[in-house]
XYZ file of N, CA and C in Angstrom:
609
model
N 20.627 21.434 3.282
C 20.061 20.422 2.256
C 21.596 19.701 1.688
N 20.857 18.097 1.970
C 21.830 16.998 1.709
C 22.480 16.975 0.006
N 23.444 16.823 -0.230
C 24.158 16.331 -1.673
C 23.867 15.239 -1.765
N 24.049 14.865 -3.137
C 23.768 13.462 -3.965
C 24.180 12.486 -3.138
N 25.547 12.649 -3.131
C 26.700 11.615 -2.639
C 26.578 11.267 -0.972
N 26.234 12.432 -0.598
C 26.240 12.314 0.989
C 24.525 11.169 1.338
N 23.557 11.975 0.640
C 22.330 11.002 0.353
C 22.617 9.716 0.204
N 22.665 9.145 -0.950
C 23.595 8.023 -1.634
C 24.263 6.960 -0.370
N 25.181 7.861 0.339
C 26.365 7.315 1.410
C 25.156 6.461 2.706
N 24.528 7.900 3.028
C 23.344 7.212 4.128
C 22.515 6.265 3.363
N 21.739 6.141 2.477
C 20.803 4.943 2.573
C 21.759 3.946 2.335
N 23.053 3.558 1.809
C 23.781 2.051 1.763
C 23.574 2.027 3.210
N 24.436 3.424 4.089
C 24.716 2.686 5.653
C 23.386 1.893 6.180
N 22.490 2.711 6.218
C 20.995 1.883 6.349
C 20.788 0.862 5.912
N 20.910 0.583 4.744
C 20.645 -0.330 4.272
C 21.576 -1.757 4.801
N 22.666 -1.405 4.535
C 23.817 -2.258 5.136
C 23.729 -2.713 7.011
N 23.203 -1.539 7.457
C 23.387 -1.817 8.907
C 21.636 -2.888 9.303
N 20.767 -2.617 8.398
C 19.943 -3.639 8.596
C 19.492 -4.211 8.159
N 20.060 -4.963 7.210
C 20.331 -6.774 6.714
C 21.287 -7.286 7.415
N 22.302 -6.458 8.020
C 22.790 -7.407 9.055
C 21.690 -7.351 10.272
N 21.091 -6.870 10.708
C 19.953 -6.762 11.604
C 19.404 -8.125 11.297
N 18.464 -7.949 9.955
C 17.903 -9.666 9.824
C 19.098 -10.500 10.414
N 20.080 -10.706 9.534
C 20.666 -12.057 9.674
C 20.784 -12.268 11.187
N 20.852 -11.564 12.005
C 21.094 -11.493 13.320
C 19.861 -12.374 13.962
N 18.432 -11.933 13.223
C 16.931 -12.347 13.727
C 16.972 -13.581 13.285
N 17.710 -14.119 12.168
C 17.251 -15.298 11.344
C 18.181 -16.281 12.519
N 19.321 -15.992 12.972
C 19.970 -16.924 14.150
C 19.026 -16.899 14.897
N 18.033 -16.026 15.619
C 17.319 -16.050 16.716
C 16.182 -17.030 15.982
N 15.264 -17.089 15.066
C 14.291 -17.245 14.899
C 14.388 -18.224 13.517
N 13.983 -19.414 13.696
C 14.204 -20.350 12.810
C 12.962 -20.350 11.302
N 13.650 -20.091 10.120
C 13.141 -20.002 8.707
C 11.586 -20.004 8.895
N 11.147 -21.390 9.591
C 9.950 -21.499 8.974
C 8.881 -20.546 9.826
N 9.551 -19.790 11.214
C 9.103 -18.805 11.648
C 8.989 -17.349 11.555
N 10.202 -17.452 10.705
C 10.236 -15.426 10.362
C 10.822 -15.497 9.085
N 10.019 -14.752 8.114
C 10.376 -15.069 6.861
C 10.811 -13.666 6.054
N 11.703 -12.937 5.882
C 12.083 -11.542 5.796
C 11.279 -10.599 4.889
N 10.363 -11.431 3.756
C 9.512 -10.827 2.901
C 8.498 -10.394 3.863
N 8.035 -10.988 5.181
C 6.378 -10.937 5.828
C 6.927 -9.487 6.739
N 8.054 -8.926 6.625
C 8.320 -8.047 7.680
C 9.518 -6.732 7.730
N 8.900 -5.616 7.851
C 9.908 -4.688 7.519
C 9.913 -3.873 8.810
N 10.919 -2.885 8.608
C 11.245 -2.361 9.484
C 10.530 -0.513 9.554
N 10.224 -0.478 11.012
C 9.706 1.666 10.622
C 10.247 2.357 11.885
N 9.848 3.260 12.049
C 10.013 3.896 13.541
C 11.029 4.704 13.653
N 11.589 4.497 14.832
C 12.852 5.579 15.443
C 14.448 4.689 14.771
N 14.390 3.830 14.484
C 15.847 2.808 14.145
C 16.254 3.491 13.239
N 15.231 3.787 12.112
C 15.796 4.308 10.869
C 16.407 5.839 10.663
N 15.394 6.511 11.675
C 15.658 7.858 11.967
C 17.273 7.744 12.809
N 17.494 7.067 13.520
C 18.958 7.010 14.607
C 19.633 6.579 13.758
N 19.552 5.542 12.571
C 20.803 5.197 11.626
C 21.133 6.286 11.009
N 20.151 6.827 10.034
C 20.403 8.211 9.284
C 20.712 9.414 9.975
N 20.695 9.471 11.434
C 21.407 10.936 11.548
C 22.283 10.610 12.934
N 22.849 8.770 12.692
C 24.413 8.774 13.726
C 23.995 8.789 14.777
N 23.174 8.184 15.690
C 23.026 8.278 16.765
C 22.238 6.446 17.405
N 22.370 6.820 18.306
C 22.472 5.554 19.320
C 21.094 5.318 18.986
N 21.057 4.039 18.713
C 19.806 3.037 18.183
C 19.463 2.130 19.883
N 17.844 2.856 20.140
C 17.159 2.387 21.257
C 17.166 0.594 21.296
N 15.792 0.538 19.915
C 15.448 -0.565 19.677
C 15.100 -0.658 18.181
N 14.877 -2.026 17.663
C 14.143 -2.259 16.460
C 12.611 -2.444 16.140
N 12.187 -1.738 15.668
C 10.986 -2.016 16.032
C 10.507 -2.791 14.071
N 9.984 -4.310 14.247
C 9.621 -4.814 13.258
C 8.572 -5.032 12.821
N 7.553 -4.608 12.095
C 6.255 -4.584 11.638
C 5.665 -5.628 10.889
N 4.779 -6.319 10.898
C 4.321 -7.575 9.974
C 3.366 -7.181 9.044
N 3.275 -7.604 8.034
C 2.269 -7.307 6.803
C 0.948 -7.995 6.960
N 1.254 -9.492 7.448
C -0.063 -9.797 7.397
C -0.228 -10.725 8.932
N -1.806 -11.509 9.143
C -2.299 -11.946 10.503
C -1.387 -12.992 10.480
N -0.804 -13.797 9.491
C -0.428 -14.893 9.704
C 1.565 -14.968 10.017
N 1.952 -13.858 9.587
C 3.074 -13.772 9.878
C 2.977 -13.447 11.084
N 2.332 -12.407 12.026
C 2.091 -12.290 13.451
C 2.022 -13.898 14.252
N 1.109 -14.813 13.548
C 0.606 -15.677 14.407
C 2.282 -16.443 14.181
N 2.526 -16.357 13.722
C 3.358 -17.711 13.412
C 4.825 -16.881 14.451
N 4.845 -15.774 14.660
C 5.963 -15.169 15.611
C 5.518 -15.429 16.729
N 4.062 -15.203 17.427
C 3.688 -15.457 18.346
C 3.787 -17.526 18.668
N 3.276 -17.970 17.991
C 3.574 -19.437 18.249
C 5.418 -19.508 18.162
N 6.205 -18.880 17.751
C 7.302 -19.432 17.983
C 8.031 -19.047 19.267
N 7.345 -17.922 19.708
C 7.734 -17.166 21.303
C 7.410 -17.979 22.337
N 6.033 -18.390 22.155
C 4.930 -18.998 23.158
C 6.155 -20.677 23.397
N 6.726 -21.103 21.857
C 7.338 -22.307 22.393
C 8.882 -21.939 23.195
N 9.424 -20.687 23.379
C 10.496 -20.389 23.531
C 10.679 -18.968 24.426
N 9.623 -19.072 25.393
C 9.552 -17.860 26.624
C 10.513 -17.862 27.479
N 11.799 -18.413 27.579
C 12.656 -17.669 28.138
C 13.923 -16.310 27.111
N 13.057 -17.050 25.749
C 14.399 -15.431 25.314
C 13.396 -14.017 25.420
N 12.111 -13.857 25.432
C 11.033 -12.875 25.855
C 11.395 -11.775 26.960
N 11.795 -10.181 26.861
C 12.064 -9.735 28.223
C 10.369 -9.232 28.199
N 9.558 -9.079 27.108
C 8.411 -8.544 27.392
C 7.326 -8.915 26.490
N 6.004 -9.109 26.933
C 5.003 -9.495 25.872
C 4.015 -9.115 26.324
N 3.748 -7.542 25.121
C 2.487 -6.939 25.406
C 1.246 -7.119 24.268
N 0.450 -6.393 24.493
C -0.850 -6.805 23.158
C -0.215 -6.045 22.040
N 0.750 -5.175 21.981
C 1.790 -4.541 21.286
C 2.812 -4.641 20.455
N 3.513 -5.437 21.341
C 4.919 -5.948 20.567
C 5.573 -6.997 21.504
N 6.241 -7.898 21.119
C 7.194 -9.072 21.594
C 8.307 -8.413 21.530
N 9.219 -8.200 23.164
C 10.731 -7.751 23.292
C 11.516 -8.855 23.204
N 12.492 -8.680 22.346
C 13.496 -9.654 22.634
C 14.762 -8.737 22.347
N 15.000 -8.805 23.408
C 16.508 -7.569 23.168
C 16.173 -6.539 23.155
N 17.087 -5.942 22.015
C 16.812 -4.442 21.111
C 15.288 -4.828 19.628
N 15.165 -5.835 19.745
C 14.257 -6.394 19.089
C 12.563 -6.209 19.423
N 11.899 -5.307 18.804
C 10.713 -5.389 19.199
C 9.887 -5.710 17.621
N 9.066 -7.367 18.267
C 8.284 -7.475 16.797
C 6.620 -7.687 17.277
N 6.113 -5.761 16.291
C 4.962 -5.801 16.488
C 3.800 -6.986 15.932
N 2.836 -6.427 17.057
C 2.158 -7.619 16.913
C 0.676 -6.820 16.478
N 0.544 -5.645 16.563
C -0.598 -5.324 16.857
C -1.439 -4.150 15.239
N -0.346 -3.607 15.094
C -0.059 -2.829 13.773
C 0.130 -3.495 12.474
N -0.623 -4.619 12.118
C -0.489 -5.432 10.911
C -0.406 -4.630 9.757
N 0.145 -4.934 8.599
C -0.468 -4.359 7.041
C 0.377 -4.397 6.707
N 0.125 -3.214 5.330
C 1.388 -3.040 4.116
C 2.230 -1.627 4.739
N 3.009 -1.902 4.556
C 4.197 -0.572 5.211
C 3.747 0.480 4.853
N 3.475 0.817 3.589
C 2.964 2.243 3.163
C 1.860 2.454 3.598
N 0.854 1.943 4.670
C -0.654 2.048 5.182
C 0.283 2.387 6.248
N 0.306 1.087 6.773
C 1.283 1.324 8.788
C 1.835 2.536 9.018
N 3.035 2.392 7.980
C 4.160 3.898 7.888
C 3.303 5.265 8.133
N 2.553 5.670 7.448
C 1.517 6.450 7.394
C 0.563 6.670 8.895
N 0.779 6.257 9.701
C -0.276 6.363 10.422
C 0.724 6.957 11.879
N 2.323 6.842 11.749
C 2.773 8.055 12.631
C 2.595 9.346 13.273
N 2.929 9.483 14.426
C 2.148 10.789 14.771
C 3.518 11.735 14.541
N 4.748 11.613 14.128
C 5.621 12.567 13.701
C 5.729 12.326 12.825
N 6.265 13.488 11.297
C 6.845 12.853 10.202
C 8.666 12.624 9.969
N 9.226 12.383 11.419
C 10.747 11.789 11.279
C 10.724 10.538 10.995
N 9.557 10.052 11.686
C 9.153 8.387 11.760
C 8.434 8.117 10.625
N 8.241 8.595 9.674
C 7.309 8.184 8.512
C 8.424 7.426 7.297
N 9.559 6.555 7.415
C 9.941 6.274 6.670
C 9.949 4.156 6.849
N 9.852 3.689 6.139
C 10.248 2.278 6.423
C 10.972 1.790 5.450
N 11.890 0.390 6.068
C 12.951 -0.568 4.949
C 11.930 -1.422 5.040
N 11.850 -2.090 3.306
C 11.248 -2.897 3.192
C 12.272 -3.863 2.131
N 12.995 -5.261 1.966
C 13.287 -5.597 1.012
C 14.331 -5.103 0.551
N 15.250 -4.815 1.103
C 16.756 -3.790 0.829
C 16.316 -2.544 0.491
N 15.246 -2.067 0.560
C 15.346 -0.633 0.421
C 14.664 0.352 0.837
N 15.182 1.420 1.336
C 14.546 2.586 2.273
C 13.520 3.220 1.579
N 12.384 3.537 1.667
C 10.817 4.274 1.502
C 10.505 5.287 2.121
N 10.035 6.493 1.757
C 9.884 7.226 2.439
C 8.159 7.688 2.264
N 7.158 7.997 3.215
C 6.086 8.390 3.155
C 5.953 10.113 2.553
N 6.925 10.536 3.367
C 6.756 12.002 3.582
C 8.403 12.581 2.619
N 8.484 13.856 2.500
C 9.582 14.287 1.828
C 10.880 13.887 2.763
N 11.967 13.486 2.065
C 13.010 12.963 2.903
C 13.934 14.279 3.441
N 13.380 14.861 3.308
C 13.922 16.125 4.607
C 13.786 16.393 5.984
N 12.510 15.423 6.446
C 12.343 14.863 7.758
C 12.453 13.834 8.410
N 13.699 13.302 7.593
C 14.574 12.516 8.211
C 15.495 12.823 8.809
N 15.751 13.929 8.353
C 17.681 14.599 8.421
C 16.963 15.787 9.817
N 15.703 15.950 9.832
C 15.892 17.033 10.620
C 15.301 16.674 12.091
N 16.072 17.751 12.866
C 15.506 17.155 14.153
C 14.481 18.294 15.109
N 13.547 18.622 14.288
C 12.415 19.166 14.322
C 10.938 18.407 13.979
N 10.344 18.241 15.485
C 9.221 17.590 15.721
C 7.979 18.111 14.637
N 7.695 17.372 13.320
C 6.552 18.094 12.510
C 5.315 17.074 12.659
N 4.397 17.724 13.269
C 3.223 16.932 13.246
C 2.482 16.034 12.404
N 1.768 14.679 12.163
C 1.265 14.376 10.965
C 0.019 14.765 11.187
N -0.453 15.825 10.514
C -1.916 16.321 10.641
C -2.942 15.269 10.093
N -2.360 14.292 9.375
C -3.755 13.555 8.526
C -3.536 12.340 9.448
N -3.328 12.114 10.952
C -3.395 10.996 11.434
C -3.145 11.603 12.912
N -4.802 12.392 12.985
C -4.613 12.833 14.136
C -5.365 11.781 15.623
N -4.627 11.381 16.304
C -4.721 10.430 17.232
C -4.990 10.893 18.977
N -5.077 9.626 19.834
C -5.489 10.528 21.156
C -4.001 11.302 21.492
N -5.065 12.399 21.927
C -4.023 13.566 22.260
C -2.693 13.528 23.227
N -3.791 12.821 24.544
C -2.682 12.516 25.350
C -1.470 11.558 25.530
N -1.715 10.880 24.946
C -0.461 10.176 24.501
C 0.451 10.689 23.318
N 0.258 11.450 22.717
C 0.967 12.366 21.992
C 1.829 13.255 22.571
N 1.053 14.256 23.448
C 1.995 15.320 23.945
C 2.761 14.375 25.194
N 2.259 13.326 25.845
C 2.964 12.492 26.492
C 4.479 12.268 25.959
N 4.823 11.753 24.798
C 5.583 11.453 23.942
C 6.429 12.477 23.411
N 6.175 13.462 23.520
C 6.746 14.739 23.046
C 8.180 15.193 24.262
N 7.967 14.906 25.093
C 9.530 15.580 26.148
C 10.427 13.929 25.674
N 10.069 12.773 25.806
C 11.215 11.799 25.079
C 11.547 12.462 23.603
N 11.055 12.989 23.055
C 11.727 12.926 21.620
C 12.628 14.374 22.258
N 12.225 15.338 23.158
C 13.071 16.152 23.466
C 14.604 16.082 24.089
N 14.116 15.013 24.967
C 14.853 14.587 25.509
C 16.122 13.820 24.640
N 16.044 13.485 23.543
C 16.930 13.017 22.631
C 17.489 13.776 21.413
N 17.107 15.127 22.164
C 18.143 15.923 21.146
C 16.637 16.861 19.649
N 15.684 16.753 19.954
C 14.362 17.135 18.965
C 14.250 18.312 19.476
N 13.655 19.276 18.381
C 13.111 20.613 18.960
C 11.521 19.935 18.704
N 10.452 20.884 19.295
C 9.393 21.841 18.869
C 8.882 22.809 19.039
N 8.544 23.614 17.850
C 7.821 24.705 18.141
C 6.784 25.400 19.041
N 6.077 26.125 19.468
C 5.239 26.667 19.480
C 4.137 26.598 18.798
N 4.355 26.658 17.688
C 3.333 26.692 16.800
C 2.338 25.398 16.348
N 3.790 24.196 16.450
C 3.800 22.853 16.322
C 2.635 22.428 17.402
N 2.797 22.981 18.435
C 2.671 22.490 20.014
C 0.962 22.626 19.654
N 0.334 23.830 19.022
C -0.511 24.099 18.935
C -1.216 23.367 18.070
N -0.543 23.054 16.673
C -1.070 22.448 15.166
C -1.690 21.162 16.111
N -0.801 20.342 16.877
C -0.847 19.133 17.637
C -2.457 19.295 18.557
N -2.463 20.179 19.445
C -4.107 20.015 20.245
C -5.006 20.746 19.322
N -4.718 21.576 18.441
C -6.011 21.573 17.446
C -6.564 20.758 16.958
N -5.827 20.093 16.427
C -6.328 19.007 15.413
C -6.610 17.757 16.403
N -6.256 17.453 17.408
C -6.739 16.250 18.478
C -7.850 16.901 19.950
N -7.998 18.052 19.584
C -9.367 18.535 21.117
C -10.229 19.117 19.823
N -11.427 18.396 20.861
C -12.626 18.502 20.381
C -13.334 19.798 20.684
N -14.261 20.439 20.009
C -14.391 21.404 20.224
C -16.039 20.998 21.643
N -16.197 21.956 22.521
C -16.945 21.732 23.228
C -17.584 23.546 24.151
N -18.688 23.068 24.294
C -19.859 24.292 24.252
C -19.436 24.969 25.692
N -18.481 24.435 26.974
C -18.048 25.411 27.910
C -16.833 25.656 27.860
N -15.797 25.250 27.060
C -14.237 25.999 26.778
C -13.976 26.033 25.584
N -14.630 25.515 24.822
C -14.548 25.873 22.814
C -12.831 26.087 22.480
N -12.363 25.010 23.385
C -10.491 25.062 23.022
C -10.383 24.624 21.734
N -10.918 24.307 20.664
C -10.706 24.280 19.369
C -10.490 25.689 18.861
N -11.728 26.133 19.186
C -11.929 27.674 18.636
C -10.875 27.995 19.051
N -10.596 28.496 20.528
C -9.069 29.562 21.053
C -8.171 29.048 20.450
N -7.430 28.076 20.108
C -6.169 27.417 19.330
C -5.916 27.825 18.195
N -7.241 27.509 17.373
C -7.070 28.318 16.105
C -6.861 30.083 15.734
N -7.861 30.015 16.820
C -7.370 32.120 16.653
C -6.252 32.073 17.395
N -5.483 31.384 17.788
C -3.686 31.773 18.760
C -2.815 31.533 17.322
N -3.361 30.609 16.354
C -2.730 29.842 15.857
C -2.616 31.321 14.119
N -3.781 31.854 14.420
C -4.111 32.811 13.305
C -3.460 34.161 13.246
N -2.963 34.109 14.794
C -2.815 35.336 15.369
C -3.604 36.477 15.752
N -5.038 36.346 16.340
C -5.865 37.093 16.264
C -6.139 36.742 17.407
N -5.449 36.009 18.440
C -5.735 36.291 19.639
C -4.349 36.264 20.829
N -4.364 37.207 21.592
C -2.749 37.422 22.434
C -2.851 35.876 23.159
N -1.108 35.208 23.274
C -1.024 33.939 23.685
C -1.111 34.204 25.455
N -1.180 35.593 26.075
C -0.946 35.607 27.330
C -2.233 35.424 28.103
């Protein structure tokens, strides 16, 4: 369990770093197209900063469609800056401007598949959707309130493991139980529930 002094130090570290990133972005995009108040950080960069890990990229989410339209207009005029442009995000170096999942951070950050990512940085403050302990944990915990495409979630698990995270067999079963529909032929959901409860052998 993290003590108060260490917790405050980590908060300051995250804030200082992400504020510096925002200033760097301001040097890339003019103020007419990028307003700090319209965007927030969420996802893996916060977890990496908190745990002193290498940051692969910075995901910036926008709060409204107008902010998304402005950023798209800017990069249409400056295509040479763009590394990739998909329906989900515009990537410029380590910065990913998410243009699909648009909305308030307390709503959008609640849609992440795993709890260690359910934090966001907005207007100079780091906010939590779940308990702070998940931000410092290396164990994958599934967000059971957000059951999504099960195949997509399962294909992402090995990527997290490669980055030093762990997942229990019970947690894997939990993901499958939430994301698998009951069928008359296989009844996968029932079998998974039985294994979780210990009523069925795992062999």
